[in-house]
Short mmCIF file of C-alpha atoms in Angstrom, two decimals:
data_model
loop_
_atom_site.label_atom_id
_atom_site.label_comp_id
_atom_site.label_asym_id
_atom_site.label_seq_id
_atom_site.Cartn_x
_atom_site.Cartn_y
_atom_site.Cartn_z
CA UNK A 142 107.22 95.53 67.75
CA UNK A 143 110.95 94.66 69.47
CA UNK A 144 110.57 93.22 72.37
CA UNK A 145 112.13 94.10 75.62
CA UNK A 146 113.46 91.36 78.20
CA UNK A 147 115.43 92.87 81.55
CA UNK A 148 116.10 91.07 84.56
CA UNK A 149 115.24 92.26 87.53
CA UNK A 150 115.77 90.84 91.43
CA UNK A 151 112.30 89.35 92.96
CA UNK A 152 110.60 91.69 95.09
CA UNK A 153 106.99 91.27 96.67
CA UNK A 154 105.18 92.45 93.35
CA UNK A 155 106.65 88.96 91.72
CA UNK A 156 105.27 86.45 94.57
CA UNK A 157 102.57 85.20 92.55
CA UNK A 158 104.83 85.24 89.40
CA UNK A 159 107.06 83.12 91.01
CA UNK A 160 104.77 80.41 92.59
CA UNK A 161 102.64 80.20 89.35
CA UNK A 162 105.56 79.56 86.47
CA UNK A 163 107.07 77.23 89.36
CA UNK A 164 103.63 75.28 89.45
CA UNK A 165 102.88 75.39 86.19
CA UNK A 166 105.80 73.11 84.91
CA UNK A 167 105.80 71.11 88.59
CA UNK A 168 102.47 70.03 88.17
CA UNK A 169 102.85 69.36 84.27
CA UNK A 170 105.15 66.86 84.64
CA UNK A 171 105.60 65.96 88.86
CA UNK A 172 103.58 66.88 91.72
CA UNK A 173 103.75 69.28 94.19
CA UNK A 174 106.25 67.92 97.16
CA UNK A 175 106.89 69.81 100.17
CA UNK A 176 109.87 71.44 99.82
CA UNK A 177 108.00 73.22 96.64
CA UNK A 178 105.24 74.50 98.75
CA UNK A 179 107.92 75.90 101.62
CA UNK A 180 109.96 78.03 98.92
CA UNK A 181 107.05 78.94 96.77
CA UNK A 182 104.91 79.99 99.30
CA UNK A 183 107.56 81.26 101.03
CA UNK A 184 110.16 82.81 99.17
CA UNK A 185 111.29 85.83 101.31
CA UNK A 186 111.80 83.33 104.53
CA UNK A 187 112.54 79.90 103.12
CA UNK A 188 115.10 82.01 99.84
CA UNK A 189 116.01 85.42 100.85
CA UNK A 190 116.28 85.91 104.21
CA UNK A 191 118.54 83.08 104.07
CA UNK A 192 121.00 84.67 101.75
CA UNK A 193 119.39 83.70 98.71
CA UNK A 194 118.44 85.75 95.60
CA UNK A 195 115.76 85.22 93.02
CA UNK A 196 115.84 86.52 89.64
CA UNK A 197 112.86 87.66 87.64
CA UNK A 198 112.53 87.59 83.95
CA UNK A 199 110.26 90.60 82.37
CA UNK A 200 109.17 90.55 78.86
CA UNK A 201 107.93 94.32 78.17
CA UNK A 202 107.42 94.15 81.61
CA UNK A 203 105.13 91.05 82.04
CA UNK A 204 106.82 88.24 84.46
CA UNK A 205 107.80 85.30 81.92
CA UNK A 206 110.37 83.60 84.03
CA UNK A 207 112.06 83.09 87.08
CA UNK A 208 115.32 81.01 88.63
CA UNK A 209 116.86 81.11 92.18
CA UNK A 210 119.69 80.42 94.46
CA UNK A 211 119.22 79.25 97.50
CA UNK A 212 121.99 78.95 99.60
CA UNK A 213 123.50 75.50 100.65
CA UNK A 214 124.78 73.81 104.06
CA UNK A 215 126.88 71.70 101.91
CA UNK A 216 130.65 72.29 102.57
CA UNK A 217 131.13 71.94 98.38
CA UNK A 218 128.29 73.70 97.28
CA UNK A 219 127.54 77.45 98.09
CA UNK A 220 124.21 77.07 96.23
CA UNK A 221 121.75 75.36 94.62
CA UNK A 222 120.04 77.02 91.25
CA UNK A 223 116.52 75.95 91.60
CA UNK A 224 112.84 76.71 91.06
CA UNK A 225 113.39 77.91 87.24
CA UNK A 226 110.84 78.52 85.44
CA UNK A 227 110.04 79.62 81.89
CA UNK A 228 106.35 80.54 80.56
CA UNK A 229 105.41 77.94 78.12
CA UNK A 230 103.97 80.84 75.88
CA UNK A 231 107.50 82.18 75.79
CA UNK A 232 109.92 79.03 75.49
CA UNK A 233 112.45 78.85 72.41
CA UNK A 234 113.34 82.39 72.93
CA UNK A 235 116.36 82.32 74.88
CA UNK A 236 115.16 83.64 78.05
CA UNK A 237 115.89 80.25 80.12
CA UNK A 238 119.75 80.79 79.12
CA UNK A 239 119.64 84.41 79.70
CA UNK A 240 118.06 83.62 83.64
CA UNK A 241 120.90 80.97 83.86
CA UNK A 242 123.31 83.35 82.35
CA UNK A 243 122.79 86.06 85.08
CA UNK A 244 121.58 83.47 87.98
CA UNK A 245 125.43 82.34 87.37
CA UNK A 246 126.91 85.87 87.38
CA UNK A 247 124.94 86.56 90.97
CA UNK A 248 126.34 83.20 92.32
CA UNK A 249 130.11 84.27 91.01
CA UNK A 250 129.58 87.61 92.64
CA UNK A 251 128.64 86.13 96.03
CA UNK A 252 131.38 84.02 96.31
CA UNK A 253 130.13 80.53 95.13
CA UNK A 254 132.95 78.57 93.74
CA UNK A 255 130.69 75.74 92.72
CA UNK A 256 126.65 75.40 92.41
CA UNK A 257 124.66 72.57 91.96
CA UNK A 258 121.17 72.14 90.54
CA UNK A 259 118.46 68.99 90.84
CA UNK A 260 116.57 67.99 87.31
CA UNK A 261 114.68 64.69 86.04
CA UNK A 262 115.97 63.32 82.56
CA UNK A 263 112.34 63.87 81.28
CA UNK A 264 113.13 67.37 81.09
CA UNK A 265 115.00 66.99 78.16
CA UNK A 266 114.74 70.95 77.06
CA UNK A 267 116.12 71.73 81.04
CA UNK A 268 118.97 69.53 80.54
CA UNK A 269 120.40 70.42 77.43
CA UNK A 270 120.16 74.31 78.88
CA UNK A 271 121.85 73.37 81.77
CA UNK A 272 124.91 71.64 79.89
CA UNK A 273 125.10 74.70 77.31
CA UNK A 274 125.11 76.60 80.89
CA UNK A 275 128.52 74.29 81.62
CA UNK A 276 126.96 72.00 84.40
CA UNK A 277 128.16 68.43 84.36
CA UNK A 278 125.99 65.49 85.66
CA UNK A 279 127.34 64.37 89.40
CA UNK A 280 126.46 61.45 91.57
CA UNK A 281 125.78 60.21 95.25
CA UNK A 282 124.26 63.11 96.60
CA UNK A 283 120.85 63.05 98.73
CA UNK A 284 117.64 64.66 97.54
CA UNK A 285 114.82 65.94 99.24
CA UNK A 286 112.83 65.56 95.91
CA UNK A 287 111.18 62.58 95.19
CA UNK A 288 110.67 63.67 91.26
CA UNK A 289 114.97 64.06 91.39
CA UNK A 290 116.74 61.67 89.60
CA UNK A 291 119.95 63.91 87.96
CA UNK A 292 121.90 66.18 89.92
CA UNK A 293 124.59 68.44 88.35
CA UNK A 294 127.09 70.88 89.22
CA UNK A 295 129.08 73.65 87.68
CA UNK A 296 132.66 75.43 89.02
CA UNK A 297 132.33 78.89 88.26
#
């Protein structure tokens, strides 16, 4: 059997989707922190309202992965791509680049000239999908993570 992936914009249906493949790899490797709980918890205040957009990864239909923009106060950065998340059940078939891949194309379309995204080096897999993406490592900037320790951007 083929299998179908489509992406789709988060709606309500996805909430739990979308806190659970965000937890899943958060408390694998980190701990919750605070600003995970507010945008997890909270998506539609802390993501959408705000200008944000969420995207939703569906294999035949079954939530496998999810990535988000949230939009930035930072006079460079229009947004940030955060809170992506990939089932491990599911990982090595392309469907992290794929989220990136169209999480880009919805940035471009709203106007972002440059996004930036928050990683640690341990996630080695996250990394090297975020350079095939075309982000570059930056430095300087303050985190509200405590788990951060790479930031990158990318000029669309």
């Amino acid at each position: 059997m083929e299998e179908s992936l489509t992406i789709v914009p988060f709606s309500d249906q996805y909430g739990k989707a979308f806190r659970e493949l965000n937890e899943e790899w958060i408390n694998t490797y980190f701990q919750m922190e605070e600003m995970d709980k507010k945008s997890l918890h909270h998506p539609k205040e802390y993501i959408l309202d705000k200008g944000g957009y969420i995207a939703v990864a569906l294999l035949n239909g079954n939530p496998v992965g999810v990535c988000a923009l949230i939009p930035c106060s930072d006079p460079i950065y229009q947004f940030e791509l955060a809170k992506m998340g990939v089932s491990p059940k599911v990982q090595g078939k392309g469907i992290g680049k794929k989220l990136g891949e169209h999480i880009l194309a919805k940035a471009k379309s709203l106007g972002a000239q440059k996004v930036f995204l928050e990683s640690n080096r341990k996630l080695v897999p996250a990394l090297k999908l975020y350079e095939k993406l075309g982000f570059e490592e930056i430095k300087g900037k303050a985190s509200p993570y405590a788990r951060s320790d790479i930031q990158m951007e990318i000029v669309l």
